[in-house]
Coordinates of C-alpha atoms and ligand atoms in Angstrom, one line a residue:
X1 CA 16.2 21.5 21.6
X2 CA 12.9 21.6 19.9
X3 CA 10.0 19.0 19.8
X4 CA 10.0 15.2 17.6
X5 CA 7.1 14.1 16.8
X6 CA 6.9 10.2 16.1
X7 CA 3.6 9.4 14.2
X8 CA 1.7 6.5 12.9
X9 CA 1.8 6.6 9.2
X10 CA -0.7 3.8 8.6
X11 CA -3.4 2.2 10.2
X12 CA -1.6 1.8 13.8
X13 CA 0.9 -0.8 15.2
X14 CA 4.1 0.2 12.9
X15 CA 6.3 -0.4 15.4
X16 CA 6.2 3.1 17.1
X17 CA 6.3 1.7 20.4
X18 CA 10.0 0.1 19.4
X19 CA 11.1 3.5 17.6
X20 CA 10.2 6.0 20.6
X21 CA 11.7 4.1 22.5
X22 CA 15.3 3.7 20.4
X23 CA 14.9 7.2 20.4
X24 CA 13.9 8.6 24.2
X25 CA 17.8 7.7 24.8
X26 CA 18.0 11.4 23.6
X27 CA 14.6 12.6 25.3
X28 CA 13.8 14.9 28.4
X29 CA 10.0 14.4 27.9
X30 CA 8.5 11.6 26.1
X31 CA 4.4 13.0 25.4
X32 CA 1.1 11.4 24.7
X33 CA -1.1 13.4 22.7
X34 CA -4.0 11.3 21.5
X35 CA -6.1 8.2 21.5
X36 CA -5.7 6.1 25.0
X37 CA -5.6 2.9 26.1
X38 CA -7.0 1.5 22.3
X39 CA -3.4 1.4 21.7
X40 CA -1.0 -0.9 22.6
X41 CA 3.0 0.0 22.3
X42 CA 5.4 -3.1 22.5
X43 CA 8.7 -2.3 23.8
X44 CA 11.9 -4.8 24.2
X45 CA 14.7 -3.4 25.8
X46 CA 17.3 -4.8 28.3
X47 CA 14.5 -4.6 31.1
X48 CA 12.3 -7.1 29.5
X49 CA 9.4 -6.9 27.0
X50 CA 6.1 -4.3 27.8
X51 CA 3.5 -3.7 26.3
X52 CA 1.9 -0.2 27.6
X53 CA -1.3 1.4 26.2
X54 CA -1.0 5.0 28.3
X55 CA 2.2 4.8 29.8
X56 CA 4.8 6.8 27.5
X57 CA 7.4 4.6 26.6
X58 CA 9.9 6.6 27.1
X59 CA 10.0 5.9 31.1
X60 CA 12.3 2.9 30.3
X61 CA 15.1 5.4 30.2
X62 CA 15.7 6.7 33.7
X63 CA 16.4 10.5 32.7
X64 CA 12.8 10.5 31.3
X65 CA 9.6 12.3 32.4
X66 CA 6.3 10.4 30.8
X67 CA 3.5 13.0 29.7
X68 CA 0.2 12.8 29.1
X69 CA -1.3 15.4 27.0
X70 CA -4.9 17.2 27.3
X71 CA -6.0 15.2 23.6
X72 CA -5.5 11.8 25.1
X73 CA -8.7 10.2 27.2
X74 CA -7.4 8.5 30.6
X75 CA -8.8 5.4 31.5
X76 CA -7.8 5.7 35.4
X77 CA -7.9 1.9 36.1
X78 CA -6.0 1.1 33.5
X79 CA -3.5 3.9 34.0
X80 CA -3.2 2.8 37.4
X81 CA -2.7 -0.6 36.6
X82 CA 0.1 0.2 34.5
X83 CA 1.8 2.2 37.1
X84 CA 1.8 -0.8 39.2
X85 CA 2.9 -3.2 37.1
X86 CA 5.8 -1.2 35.9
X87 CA 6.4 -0.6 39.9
X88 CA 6.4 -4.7 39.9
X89 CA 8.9 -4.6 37.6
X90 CA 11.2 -2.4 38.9
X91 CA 9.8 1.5 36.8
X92 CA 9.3 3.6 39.3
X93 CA 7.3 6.4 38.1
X94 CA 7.0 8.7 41.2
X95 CA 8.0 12.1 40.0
X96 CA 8.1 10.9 36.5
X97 CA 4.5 10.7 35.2
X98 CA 3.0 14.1 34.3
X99 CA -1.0 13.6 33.7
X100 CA -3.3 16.9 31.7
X101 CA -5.7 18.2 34.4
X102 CA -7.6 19.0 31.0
X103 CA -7.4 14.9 30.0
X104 CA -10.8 14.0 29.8
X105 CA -11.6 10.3 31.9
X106 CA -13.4 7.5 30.2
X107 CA -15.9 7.0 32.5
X108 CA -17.4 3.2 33.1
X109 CA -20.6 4.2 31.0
X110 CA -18.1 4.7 27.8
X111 CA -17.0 1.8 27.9
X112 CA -20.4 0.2 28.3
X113 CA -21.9 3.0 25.1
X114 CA -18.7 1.6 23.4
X115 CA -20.1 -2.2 23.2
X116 CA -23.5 -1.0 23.3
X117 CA -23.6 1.1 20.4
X118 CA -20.9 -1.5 18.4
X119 CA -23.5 -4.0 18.8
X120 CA -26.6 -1.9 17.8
X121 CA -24.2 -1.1 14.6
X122 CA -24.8 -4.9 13.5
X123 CA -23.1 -5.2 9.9
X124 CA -22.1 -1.8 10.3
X125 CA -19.6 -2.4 13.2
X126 CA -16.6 -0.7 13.3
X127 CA -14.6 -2.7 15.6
X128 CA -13.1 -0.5 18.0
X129 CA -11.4 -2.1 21.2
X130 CA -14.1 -1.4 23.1
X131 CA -12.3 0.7 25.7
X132 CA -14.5 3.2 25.6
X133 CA -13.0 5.7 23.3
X134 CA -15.5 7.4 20.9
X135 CA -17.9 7.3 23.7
X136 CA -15.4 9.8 26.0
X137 CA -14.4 11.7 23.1
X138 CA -18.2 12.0 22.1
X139 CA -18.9 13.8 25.3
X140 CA -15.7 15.9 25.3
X141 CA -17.2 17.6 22.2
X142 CA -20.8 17.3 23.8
X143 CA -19.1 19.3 26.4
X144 CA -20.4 16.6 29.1
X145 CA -17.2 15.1 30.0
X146 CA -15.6 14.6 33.1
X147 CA -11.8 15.9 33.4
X148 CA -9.0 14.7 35.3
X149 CA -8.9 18.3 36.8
X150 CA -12.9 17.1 38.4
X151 CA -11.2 14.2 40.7
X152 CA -9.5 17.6 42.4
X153 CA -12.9 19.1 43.7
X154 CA -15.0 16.1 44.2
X155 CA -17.6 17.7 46.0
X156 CA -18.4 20.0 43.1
X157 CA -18.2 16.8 40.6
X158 CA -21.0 15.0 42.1
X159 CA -24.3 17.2 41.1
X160 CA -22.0 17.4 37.9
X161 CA -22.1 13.5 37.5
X162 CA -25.7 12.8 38.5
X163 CA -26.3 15.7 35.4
X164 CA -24.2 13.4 33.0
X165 CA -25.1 10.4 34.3
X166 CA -29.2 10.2 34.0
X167 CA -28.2 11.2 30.4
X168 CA -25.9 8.4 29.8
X169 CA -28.2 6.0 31.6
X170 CA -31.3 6.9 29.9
X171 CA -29.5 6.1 26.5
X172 CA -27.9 3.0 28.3
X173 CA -31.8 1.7 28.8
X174 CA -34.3 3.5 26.6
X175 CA -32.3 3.2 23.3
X176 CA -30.0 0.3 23.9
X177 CA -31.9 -1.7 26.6
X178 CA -29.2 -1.6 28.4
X179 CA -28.4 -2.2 31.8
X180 CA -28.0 1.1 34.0
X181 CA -24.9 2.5 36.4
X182 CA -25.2 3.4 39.6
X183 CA -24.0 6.9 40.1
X184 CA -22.8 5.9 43.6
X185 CA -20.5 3.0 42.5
X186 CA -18.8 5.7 39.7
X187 CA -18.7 8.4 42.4
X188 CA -16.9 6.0 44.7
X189 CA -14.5 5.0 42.1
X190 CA -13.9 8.5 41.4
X191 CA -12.8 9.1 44.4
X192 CA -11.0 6.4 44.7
X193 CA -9.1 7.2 41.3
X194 CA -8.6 11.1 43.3
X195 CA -6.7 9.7 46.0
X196 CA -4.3 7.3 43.7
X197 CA -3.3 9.7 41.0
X198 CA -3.4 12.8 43.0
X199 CA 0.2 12.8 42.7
X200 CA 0.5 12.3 39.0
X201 CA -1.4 15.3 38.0
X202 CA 0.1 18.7 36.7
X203 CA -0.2 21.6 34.3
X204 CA 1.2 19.6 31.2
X205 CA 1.1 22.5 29.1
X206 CA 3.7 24.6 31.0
X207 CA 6.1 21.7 31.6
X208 CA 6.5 21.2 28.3
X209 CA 6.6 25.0 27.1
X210 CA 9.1 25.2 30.3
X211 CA 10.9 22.5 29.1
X212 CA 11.4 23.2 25.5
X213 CA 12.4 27.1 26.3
X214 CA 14.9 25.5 28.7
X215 CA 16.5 23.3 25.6
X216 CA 15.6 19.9 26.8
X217 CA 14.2 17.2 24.2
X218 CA 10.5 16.3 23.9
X219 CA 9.7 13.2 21.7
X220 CA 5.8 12.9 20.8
X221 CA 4.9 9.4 20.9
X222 CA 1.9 9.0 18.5
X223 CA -1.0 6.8 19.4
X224 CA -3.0 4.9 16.6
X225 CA -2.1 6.0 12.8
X226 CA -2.7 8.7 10.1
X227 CA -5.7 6.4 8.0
X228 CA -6.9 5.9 11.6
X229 CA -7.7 9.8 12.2
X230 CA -11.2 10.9 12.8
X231 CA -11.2 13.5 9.8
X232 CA -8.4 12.1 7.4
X233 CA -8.7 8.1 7.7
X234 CA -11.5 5.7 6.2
X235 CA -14.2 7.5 7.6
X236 CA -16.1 6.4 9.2
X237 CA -13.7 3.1 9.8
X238 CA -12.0 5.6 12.0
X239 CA -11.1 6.3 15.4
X240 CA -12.3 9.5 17.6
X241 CA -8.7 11.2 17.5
X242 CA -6.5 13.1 15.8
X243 CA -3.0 10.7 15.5
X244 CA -2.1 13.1 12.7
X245 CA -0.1 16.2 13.2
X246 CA -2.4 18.4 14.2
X247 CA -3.1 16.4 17.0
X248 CA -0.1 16.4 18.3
X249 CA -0.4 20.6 18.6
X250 CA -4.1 20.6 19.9
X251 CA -2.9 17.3 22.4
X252 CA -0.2 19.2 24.6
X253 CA -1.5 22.9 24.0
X254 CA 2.0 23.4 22.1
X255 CA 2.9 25.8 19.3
X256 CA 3.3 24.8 16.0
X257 CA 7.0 26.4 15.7
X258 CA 7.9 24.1 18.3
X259 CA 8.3 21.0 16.4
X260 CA 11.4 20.4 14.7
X261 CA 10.7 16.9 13.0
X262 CA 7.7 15.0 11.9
X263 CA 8.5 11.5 12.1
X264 CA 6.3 8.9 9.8
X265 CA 6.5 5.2 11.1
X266 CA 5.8 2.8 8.0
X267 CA 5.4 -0.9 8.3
X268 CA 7.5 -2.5 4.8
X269 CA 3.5 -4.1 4.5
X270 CA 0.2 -3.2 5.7
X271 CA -1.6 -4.2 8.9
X272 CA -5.2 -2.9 10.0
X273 CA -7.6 -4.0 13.0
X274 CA -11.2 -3.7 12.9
X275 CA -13.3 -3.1 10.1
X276 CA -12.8 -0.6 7.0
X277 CA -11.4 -0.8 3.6
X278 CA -7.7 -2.0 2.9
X279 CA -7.3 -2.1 -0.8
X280 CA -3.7 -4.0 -0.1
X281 CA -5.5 -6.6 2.4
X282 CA -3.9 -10.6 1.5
X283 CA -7.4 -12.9 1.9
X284 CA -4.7 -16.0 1.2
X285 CA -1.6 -18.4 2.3
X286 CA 0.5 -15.3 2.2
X287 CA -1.4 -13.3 4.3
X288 CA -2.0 -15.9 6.8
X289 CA 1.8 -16.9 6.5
X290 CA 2.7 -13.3 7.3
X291 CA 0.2 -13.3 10.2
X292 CA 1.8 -16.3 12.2
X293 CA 5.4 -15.5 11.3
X294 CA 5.2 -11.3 12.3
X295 CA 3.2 -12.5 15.6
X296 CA 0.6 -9.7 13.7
X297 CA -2.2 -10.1 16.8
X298 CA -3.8 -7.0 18.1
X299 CA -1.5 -6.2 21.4
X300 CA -4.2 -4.2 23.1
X301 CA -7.4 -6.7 22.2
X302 CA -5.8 -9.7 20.8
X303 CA -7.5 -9.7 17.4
X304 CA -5.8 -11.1 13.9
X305 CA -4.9 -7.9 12.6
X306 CA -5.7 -7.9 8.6
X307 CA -2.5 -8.2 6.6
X308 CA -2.2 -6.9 3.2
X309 CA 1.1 -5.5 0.6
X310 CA 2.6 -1.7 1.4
X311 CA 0.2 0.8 -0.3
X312 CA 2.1 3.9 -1.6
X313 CA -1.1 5.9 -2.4
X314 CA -1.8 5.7 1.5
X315 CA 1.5 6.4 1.9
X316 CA 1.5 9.4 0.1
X317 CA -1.3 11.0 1.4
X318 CA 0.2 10.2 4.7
X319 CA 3.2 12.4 3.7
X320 CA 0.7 14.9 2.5
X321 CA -1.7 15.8 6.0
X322 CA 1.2 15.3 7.6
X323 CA 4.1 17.1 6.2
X324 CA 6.9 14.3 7.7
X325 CA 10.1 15.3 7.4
X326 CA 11.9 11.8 7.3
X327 CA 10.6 8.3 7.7
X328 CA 10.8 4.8 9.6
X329 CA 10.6 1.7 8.4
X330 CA 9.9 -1.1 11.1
X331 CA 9.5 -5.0 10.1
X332 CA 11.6 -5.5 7.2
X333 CA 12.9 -8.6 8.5
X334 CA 9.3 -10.1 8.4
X335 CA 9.5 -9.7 4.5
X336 CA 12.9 -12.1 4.7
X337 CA 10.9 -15.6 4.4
X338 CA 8.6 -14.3 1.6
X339 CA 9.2 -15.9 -2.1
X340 CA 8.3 -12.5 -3.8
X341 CA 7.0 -9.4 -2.8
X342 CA 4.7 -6.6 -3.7
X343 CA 3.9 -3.1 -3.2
X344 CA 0.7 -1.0 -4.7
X345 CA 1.9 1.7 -6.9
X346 CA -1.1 3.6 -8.0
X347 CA -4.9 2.1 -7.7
X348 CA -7.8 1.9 -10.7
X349 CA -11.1 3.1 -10.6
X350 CA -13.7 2.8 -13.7
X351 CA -10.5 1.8 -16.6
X352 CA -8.7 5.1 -15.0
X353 CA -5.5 5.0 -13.2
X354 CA -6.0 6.8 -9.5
X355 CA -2.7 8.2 -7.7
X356 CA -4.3 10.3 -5.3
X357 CA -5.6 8.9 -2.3
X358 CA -9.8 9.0 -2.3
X359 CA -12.1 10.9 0.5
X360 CA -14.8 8.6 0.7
X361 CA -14.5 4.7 2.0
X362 CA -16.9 3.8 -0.5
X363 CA -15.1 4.9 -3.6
X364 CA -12.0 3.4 -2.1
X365 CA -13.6 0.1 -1.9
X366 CA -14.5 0.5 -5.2
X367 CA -10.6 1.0 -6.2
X368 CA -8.8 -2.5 -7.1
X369 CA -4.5 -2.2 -6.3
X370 CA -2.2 -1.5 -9.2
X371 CA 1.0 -4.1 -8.2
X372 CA 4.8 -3.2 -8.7
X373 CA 7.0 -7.2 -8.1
X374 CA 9.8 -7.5 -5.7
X375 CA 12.2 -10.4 -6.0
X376 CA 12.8 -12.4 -2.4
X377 CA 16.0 -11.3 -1.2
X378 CA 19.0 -14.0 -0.4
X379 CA 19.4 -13.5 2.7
X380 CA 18.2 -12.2 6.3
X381 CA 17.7 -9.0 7.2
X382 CA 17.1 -9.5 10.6
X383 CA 19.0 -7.9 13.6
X384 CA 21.4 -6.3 10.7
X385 CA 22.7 -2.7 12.3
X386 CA 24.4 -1.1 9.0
X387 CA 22.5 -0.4 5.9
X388 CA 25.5 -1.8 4.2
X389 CA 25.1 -5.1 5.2
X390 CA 21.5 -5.3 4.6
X391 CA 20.8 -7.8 1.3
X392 CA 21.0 -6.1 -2.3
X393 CA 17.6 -7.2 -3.0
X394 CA 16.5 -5.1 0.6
X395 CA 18.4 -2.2 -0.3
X396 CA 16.6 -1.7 -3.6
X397 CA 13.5 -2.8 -1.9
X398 CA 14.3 0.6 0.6
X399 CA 15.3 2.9 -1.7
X400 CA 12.3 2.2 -4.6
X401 CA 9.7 3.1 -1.0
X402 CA 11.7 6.2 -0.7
X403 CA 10.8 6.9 -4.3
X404 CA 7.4 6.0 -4.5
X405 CA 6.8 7.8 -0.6
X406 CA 9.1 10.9 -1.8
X407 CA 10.6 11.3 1.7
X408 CA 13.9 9.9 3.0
X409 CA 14.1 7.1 5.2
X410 CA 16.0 7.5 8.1
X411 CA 15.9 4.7 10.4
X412 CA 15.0 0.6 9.4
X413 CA 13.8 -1.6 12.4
X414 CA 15.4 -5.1 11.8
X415 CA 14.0 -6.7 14.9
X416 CA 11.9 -6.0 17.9
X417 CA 14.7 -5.4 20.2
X418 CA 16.1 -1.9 20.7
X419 CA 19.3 -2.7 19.4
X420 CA 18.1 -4.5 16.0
X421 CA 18.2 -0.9 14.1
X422 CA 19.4 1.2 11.8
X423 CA 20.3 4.5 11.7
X424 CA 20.6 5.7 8.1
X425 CA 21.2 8.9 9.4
X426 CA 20.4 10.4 13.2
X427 CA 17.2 11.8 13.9
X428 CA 17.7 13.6 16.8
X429 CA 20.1 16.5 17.4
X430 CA 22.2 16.0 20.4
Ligands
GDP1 P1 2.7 0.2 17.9 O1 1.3 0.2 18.3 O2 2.9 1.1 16.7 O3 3.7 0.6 19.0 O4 3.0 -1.3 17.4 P2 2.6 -2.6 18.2 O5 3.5 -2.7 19.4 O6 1.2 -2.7 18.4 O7 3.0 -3.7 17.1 C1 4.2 -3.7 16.5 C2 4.8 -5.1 16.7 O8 6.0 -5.3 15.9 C3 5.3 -5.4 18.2 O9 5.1 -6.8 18.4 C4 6.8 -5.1 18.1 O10 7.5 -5.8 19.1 C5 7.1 -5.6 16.7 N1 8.2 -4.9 16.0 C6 8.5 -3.6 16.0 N2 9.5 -3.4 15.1 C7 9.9 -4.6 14.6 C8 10.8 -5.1 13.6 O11 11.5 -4.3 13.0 N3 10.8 -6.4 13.3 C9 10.0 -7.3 13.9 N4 10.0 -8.6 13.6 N5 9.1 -6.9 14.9 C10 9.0 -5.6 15.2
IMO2 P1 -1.7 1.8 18.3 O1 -1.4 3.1 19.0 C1 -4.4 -0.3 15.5 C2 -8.6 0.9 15.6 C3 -9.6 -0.2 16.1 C4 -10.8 0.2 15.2 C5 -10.7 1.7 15.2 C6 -11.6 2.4 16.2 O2 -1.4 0.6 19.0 O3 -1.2 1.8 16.9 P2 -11.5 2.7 18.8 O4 -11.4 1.7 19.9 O5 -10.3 3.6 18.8 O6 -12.7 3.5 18.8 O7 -11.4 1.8 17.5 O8 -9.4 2.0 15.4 N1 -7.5 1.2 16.5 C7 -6.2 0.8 16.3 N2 -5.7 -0.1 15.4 N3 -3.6 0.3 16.5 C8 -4.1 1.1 17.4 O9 -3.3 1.8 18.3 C9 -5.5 1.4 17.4 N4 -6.3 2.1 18.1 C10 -7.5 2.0 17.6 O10 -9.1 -1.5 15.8 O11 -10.6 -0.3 13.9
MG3 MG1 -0.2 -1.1 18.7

């Protein structure tokens, strides 16, 4: 069976968490291939509720290896932290965790660039998570990073570090004022972080080539979301990754012909985190209402995530750089308490009427929504199963997103629970 790639379609936390995981039932391998632990996956299934930020989700079903691809950035402590409190629950992951020697490691300076350089950007923030994430990817392409295949040969990583690190810590002090790391303490904890997840590490690339020659199932499990990617997104209101397709072949070293379906997760409405335009974005009661009722609070940082009306030109352009080949819609439930409903059908710029979505930020914020009305439907959509019973008002509300997207939908999320979905029509071939 080939690869399914399960992607982010907006600006992050569609529910992906909740899909892979409806859908590893079917998986050999479930993969990371971007991001780290910025994002934050919810999961409820019969063995409780999770919330993992490197962990695949997939482990949940026993028959399940958990990968993590050379295009995602390992924070060890919090890898290891997971491991444990997944042990504490009763996960084991012993011979089911497979981690890139090529994964680069965000190191303790990143994390400490990360707030530096955030607060240095005054106005300007972005408002990552601060875990470090531009700062490790920053040296991966400065060719200055420290890999997961370093904590193997420690005695060649040290004059290595002491290279990196008087670099770091003279940007640490001279430009930020900073306070410096001692290269001892980050050798130590290297070596620490050696003898823990020594048994975790592999060759990734072959054990997924292996896998998908042998006909076993590999689900990619996306990190962040398409208006979130580093060349595609609201630049520069972006992250340091590719959660976009290509991403998900330059992540795991796999071959484009090897991915069968290109799975686009779609919130019914918009949420972002952190700083950027969002044309959609409700300032009002609505908003707010929305906010409380969907829970919408960052899972990996805790923030209000910024709540806005679906927007079909961001949708669209999703489809475009990322060629999906069906679609999911998660949250449609939230919509139920809502007196009317909107979605943005095309934006205007200077009197004209703009359908494509724009490459710069600042045009964008220049761009005011163009609104199509949704009656409130009459009754719940929540935990329904069959697309049948789901309200006539819901139904239309589906199918005129299919439309406007020009893709199928082929699975509705009714409820954070596994079992609260629908399967318009099976997504994996079994
Ligand atoms: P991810 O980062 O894309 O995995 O999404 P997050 O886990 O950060 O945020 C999605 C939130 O929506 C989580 O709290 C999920 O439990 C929840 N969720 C997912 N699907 C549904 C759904 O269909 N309905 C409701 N009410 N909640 C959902
Ligand atoms: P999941 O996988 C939502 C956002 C941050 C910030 C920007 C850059 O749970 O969908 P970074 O720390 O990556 O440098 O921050 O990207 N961001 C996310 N927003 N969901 C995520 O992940 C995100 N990961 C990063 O809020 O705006
Ligand atoms: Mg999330």
């Amino acid at each position: 069976m080939p690869a399914y790639a399960v992607l982010g379609a907006q600006w992050g936390d569609e529910g992906k968490g909740k899909i892979v995981d409806f859908l590893a039932r079917d998986a050999d391998i479930v993969a990371r291939f971007s991001g780290g632990n910025n994002a934050g996956h919810t999961v409820m299934n019969p063995m409780g509720t999770f919330k993992l930020h490197l962990v695949p989700v997939g482990v949940f079903w026993p028959q399940v290896i958990g990968v993590i691809g050379n295009g995602v950035v390992v924070d060890p402590d919090g890898l290891l932290q997971e491991i444990e409190e997944l042990q504490q629950r009763g996960i084991d992951l012993t011979d089911r965790l497979l981690v890139s020697e090529r994964a680069h490691i965000v190191m303790p300076y990143h994390i400490v660039l990360d707030e530096l350089a955030e607060l240095a950007r005054g106005s300007e923030a972005i408002g990552t998570t601060g875990r470090g994430i531009g700062p490790a990817y920053t040296d991966k392409a400065a060719r200055i990073g420290i890999r997961i295949a370093d904590l193997l040969d420690l005695e060649a990583l040290l004059p290595r570090l002491d290279n990196v690190m008087a670099h770091q810590n003279a940007i640490i002090d001279k430009v930020y004022g900073g306070q410096p790391l001692s290269l001892d303490k980050v050798y130590d904890r290297c070596k620490e972080w050696a003898s823990r997840l020594m048994q975790f590490i592999g060759p990734v690339e072959h054990v997924v080539y292996d896998a998908l020659q042998a006909g076993r199932t590999v689900v990619l499990e996306g990190a962040q979301g398409a208006m979130l990617d580093l060349d595609h997104g609201t630049y520069p209101y972006v992250t340091s990754s590719h959660p976009t397709i290509g991403g998900a072949y330059t992540g795991l070293g796999l071959p484009p012909n090897q991915i069968e379906s290109v799975l686009g997760v779609f919130k019914a409405y918009s949420t972002r985190v952190g700083h950027g335009p969002f044309l959609t974005e409700l300032h009002g009661e609505t908003g707010s209402k929305i906010r409380e009722l969907a829970g919408e609070f960052g899972t990996t940082t805790g923030r209000a995530r910024r709540v806005g009306w679906f927007d079909s030109v961001a949708a669209r352009y999703s489809v475009r750089i990322n060629g999906y080949t069906s679609l999911v819609l998660t949250r449609l439930d939230v919509l139920d308490s809502l007196d009317s409903i909107k979605v943005c059908t095309a934006y205007e710029l200077d009197g004209e009427t703009v359908t494509d979505f724009p490459g710069s930020a600042a045009v964008l914020e220049r761009c005011t929504p163009i609104y199509e009305d949704f009656p409130a439907w009459d009754r719940p959509t929540a935990g329904v199963t069959d697309f049948d019973d789901l309200p006539v008002g819901a139904r239309a509300y589906v199918r005129r997103l299919e439309e406007l997207i020009g893709r199928p939908i082929d699975l509705i999320s009714t409820g954070p629970y596994r079992h609260e979905t629908i399967e318009v029509r099976s997504m994996i071939a079994v």
